[in-house]
Backbone as CSV, one residue per row, in Angstrom:
resi,resn,N_x,N_y,N_z,CA_x,CA_y,CA_z,C_x,C_y,C_z
1,MET,115.941,100.851,154.032,114.545,100.074,153.270,114.501,98.825,153.491
2,ALA,113.515,98.564,153.824,112.128,97.298,153.996,112.348,96.261,152.894
3,SER,113.085,95.101,153.617,112.721,94.469,151.718,111.623,93.436,152.487
4,TRP,111.329,93.434,151.082,109.909,93.053,151.156,109.871,91.388,150.323
5,ARG,109.683,90.235,150.556,109.740,89.145,150.008,108.573,88.030,150.505
6,ILE,108.040,87.353,149.490,107.098,86.652,148.676,107.904,85.793,147.915
7,ASN,107.420,84.237,149.192,107.587,82.903,148.688,108.931,83.275,148.212
8,GLY,109.829,83.886,149.039,111.131,84.161,149.214,111.657,84.673,148.153
9,LYS,111.165,84.778,147.087,111.903,86.138,146.390,111.256,87.212,145.852
10,THR,112.191,88.750,145.827,111.425,90.020,146.277,110.809,90.681,145.594
11,PHE,110.007,91.084,145.597,108.949,91.407,144.684,109.725,92.548,143.636
12,GLU,110.430,92.749,143.666,111.162,93.813,142.369,111.876,92.456,141.372
13,GLU,112.427,91.069,142.301,112.375,90.054,141.368,111.666,90.037,140.413
14,GLN,109.869,90.760,140.867,108.594,89.055,140.271,108.099,90.525,139.619
15,GLY,108.614,91.456,139.967,107.798,93.401,138.797,106.622,93.168,139.601
16,LEU,106.652,93.166,140.703,105.018,93.152,141.427,105.233,94.475,142.232
17,ALA,104.045,95.215,142.448,103.876,96.530,142.578,103.115,97.300,143.884
18,ASN,102.365,97.813,144.289,101.187,98.845,145.280,100.618,96.880,146.083
19,LEU,101.472,96.830,147.054,101.395,96.076,147.937,100.729,96.177,148.920
20,ARG,99.094,96.427,149.321,98.628,96.577,150.081,97.214,95.737,150.799
21,ARG,97.292,96.502,152.316,96.696,94.804,153.701,95.666,95.977,153.753
22,SER,94.364,94.464,154.751,92.983,94.679,154.541,93.246,94.084,156.537
23,LEU,92.983,94.899,157.490,92.939,93.375,158.407,91.595,94.345,159.364
24,ILE,91.180,93.135,159.007,89.738,92.929,159.737,89.660,91.945,160.553
25,SER,88.690,92.829,162.244,88.709,91.767,163.012,87.548,90.875,162.948
26,GLN,88.262,89.410,162.946,87.430,88.769,163.073,86.618,88.494,162.091
27,GLY,87.111,89.056,161.204,86.804,88.756,159.055,87.904,88.314,158.424
28,GLN,88.148,87.990,156.660,88.852,88.038,156.324,89.891,89.300,156.080
29,ASP,90.998,89.084,156.239,92.058,90.229,155.702,92.631,89.447,154.800
30,VAL,92.399,90.902,153.629,93.681,90.331,152.176,94.362,91.943,152.175
31,VAL,95.074,91.271,151.497,96.417,91.044,150.919,96.145,92.079,149.311
32,SER,95.750,92.404,148.020,96.576,92.492,147.151,97.794,93.781,146.555
33,PHE,98.560,92.938,145.578,99.450,93.586,145.264,99.181,94.002,143.424
34,SER,99.552,94.089,142.792,99.889,93.894,141.371,101.377,93.572,140.240
35,ALA,100.387,92.857,139.187,101.950,92.580,138.007,101.736,94.014,137.566
36,PRO,101.867,94.975,137.396,102.097,96.102,135.893,102.860,95.454,135.065
37,GLY,102.333,95.385,133.861,103.293,95.207,132.765,103.397,94.108,132.148
38,SER,102.261,93.081,133.439,102.372,91.391,132.774,101.085,91.173,131.803
39,ALA,101.385,90.674,130.633,100.587,89.752,129.464,99.455,89.779,130.513
40,PHE,98.057,90.301,130.059,97.159,89.665,130.271,96.642,87.994,130.229
41,ASP,97.716,87.572,129.115,96.799,85.671,128.847,98.499,85.556,128.890
42,SER,98.601,85.679,130.294,100.091,85.075,130.161,99.001,84.294,132.002
43,SER,100.431,83.330,131.780,100.311,82.461,133.511,100.471,82.806,134.697
44,ALA,99.160,82.609,135.379,99.728,83.470,136.860,100.933,83.004,137.387
45,LEU,102.282,83.887,138.035,102.570,84.102,138.697,102.249,82.789,140.546
46,TYR,100.818,83.316,140.809,100.377,82.464,141.895,98.929,82.117,142.304
47,ALA,98.805,80.791,141.778,97.093,80.158,140.983,96.646,80.348,142.325
48,TYR,95.725,80.306,141.251,94.650,80.247,142.666,94.311,79.044,142.890
49,GLY,94.194,79.036,144.990,94.204,78.408,146.066,95.991,78.449,146.412
50,SER,96.532,79.115,145.319,98.337,78.700,146.203,98.349,79.445,147.901
51,THR,99.324,78.667,148.541,99.273,78.924,149.231,100.908,81.102,149.187
52,VAL,100.575,81.296,149.943,101.699,82.797,149.999,102.402,83.222,150.898
53,THR,103.656,82.808,151.414,103.516,83.559,153.003,104.664,85.311,152.468
54,ILE,104.721,86.182,152.499,104.361,88.016,152.597,105.890,87.600,154.253
55,THR,106.963,88.420,153.325,107.710,88.772,154.565,108.786,90.024,155.095
56,LYS,108.555,90.926,155.323,108.849,92.533,155.665,110.766,91.824,155.983
57,ASP,111.437,91.981,156.036,112.855,92.033,156.825,113.036,90.500,157.796
58,SER,111.867,89.623,156.947,112.700,88.433,157.166,112.217,88.049,158.425
59,ALA,110.548,89.138,159.083,109.633,88.311,159.957,108.368,88.173,158.374
60,GLN,107.977,86.812,159.221,106.491,87.066,158.940,105.863,87.608,159.484
61,TRP,104.758,88.698,158.212,104.288,89.579,157.432,102.521,89.175,157.227
62,PHE,102.411,88.347,156.763,100.875,87.999,156.335,101.180,86.322,155.194
63,VAL,100.035,85.397,155.642,100.428,84.337,155.342,98.590,84.398,154.495
64,GLY,98.047,83.615,153.265,97.115,83.643,153.733,96.884,82.536,151.075
65,CYS,95.753,82.187,151.347,95.722,81.721,149.893,95.247,82.506,148.741
66,VAL,95.284,83.248,147.178,95.182,83.021,146.410,93.193,83.304,146.141
67,ILE,92.735,84.300,146.139,91.600,83.380,145.602,90.871,84.804,145.218
68,GLN,91.561,85.312,143.914,91.864,85.473,142.812,92.790,86.826,141.416
69,THR,92.188,86.025,140.747,93.688,86.600,139.780,93.063,87.711,138.750
70,PRO,92.821,88.686,139.344,91.982,89.842,138.133,92.700,90.131,137.056
71,ARG,92.573,90.349,135.445,93.718,91.317,134.533,93.536,91.952,133.974
72,ALA,93.875,92.998,133.747,93.004,94.070,133.617,93.757,94.407,131.577
73,GLY,94.011,94.793,130.827,93.763,94.995,129.499,93.653,96.126,128.844
74,SER,94.623,97.298,128.479,93.575,98.116,127.548,94.839,98.214,125.917
75,PRO,94.417,99.143,125.196,95.768,99.080,124.356,96.802,99.805,124.389
76,ALA,96.966,100.148,125.800,97.939,101.001,126.646,98.842,100.078,126.533
77,GLU,98.351,99.213,127.879,99.078,98.884,129.291,97.862,97.369,129.332
78,GLU,98.702,95.884,129.932,98.244,95.788,130.308,98.687,94.651,131.688
79,SER,98.280,94.999,132.278,98.515,94.017,133.943,97.573,92.824,134.852
80,MET,98.334,92.582,135.400,97.355,91.568,136.505,98.235,91.950,137.831
81,ALA,96.433,90.906,138.767,96.286,91.872,139.732,95.894,90.895,140.826
82,TYR,96.388,90.385,141.706,96.297,89.333,142.667,95.688,89.720,144.614
83,ARG,94.616,89.176,144.322,93.670,89.063,146.007,93.983,88.206,146.400
84,LEU,95.092,87.993,147.953,94.740,87.265,149.342,93.852,87.067,150.050
85,ALA,93.550,85.885,150.714,92.251,86.132,152.463,93.567,85.355,152.643
86,GLY,93.364,86.019,154.339,93.993,84.940,155.445,93.079,84.178,155.812
87,PRO,93.819,83.739,156.776,92.929,82.307,157.504,91.688,82.062,157.430
88,TRP,91.091,83.295,157.745,90.067,83.889,158.095,88.856,83.391,157.039
89,TRP,89.575,83.035,156.303,88.315,83.418,154.639,88.330,81.731,154.767
90,TYR,89.192,80.811,154.991,88.012,79.308,155.230,87.441,78.809,155.841
91,LEU,86.877,79.777,157.197,85.941,79.697,157.961,84.597,80.534,157.390
92,ASP,84.925,81.416,156.604,83.475,82.144,155.894,83.180,81.099,155.022
93,ASN,84.388,80.369,154.065,83.662,79.247,152.752,83.696,77.957,152.762
94,LEU,84.427,77.315,153.308,84.243,75.930,153.491,83.605,75.366,154.439
95,LEU,82.883,74.656,154.862,82.267,73.691,155.697,83.077,72.762,157.220
96,PHE,82.712,73.139,157.852,83.566,71.767,158.298,82.239,71.104,159.405
97,GLN,82.834,70.207,159.400,81.352,68.769,160.175,82.723,68.073,161.266
98,GLN,81.871,68.430,161.904,82.167,66.639,162.884,82.568,65.174,163.125
């Protein structure tokens, strides 16, 4: 069984689930995962703009920055999700000057 870690801690330790990655040639690679059961108004584990490294069996799988932390709540359940973008995000969103 694969050992998935995010910034050195396992997904299970942090209560994270539903890891998905979308790879796009010459575009933003996006990773998403959720924290089911997290309170709607709790602090995010990973703040907007922070850099996150995900490894699989000690091999680097993804590195990117947090671009969204959408939250969901209903009478039955609350949760928080995370969206991370790879390095191409900087090319799309930051103005580079010489």
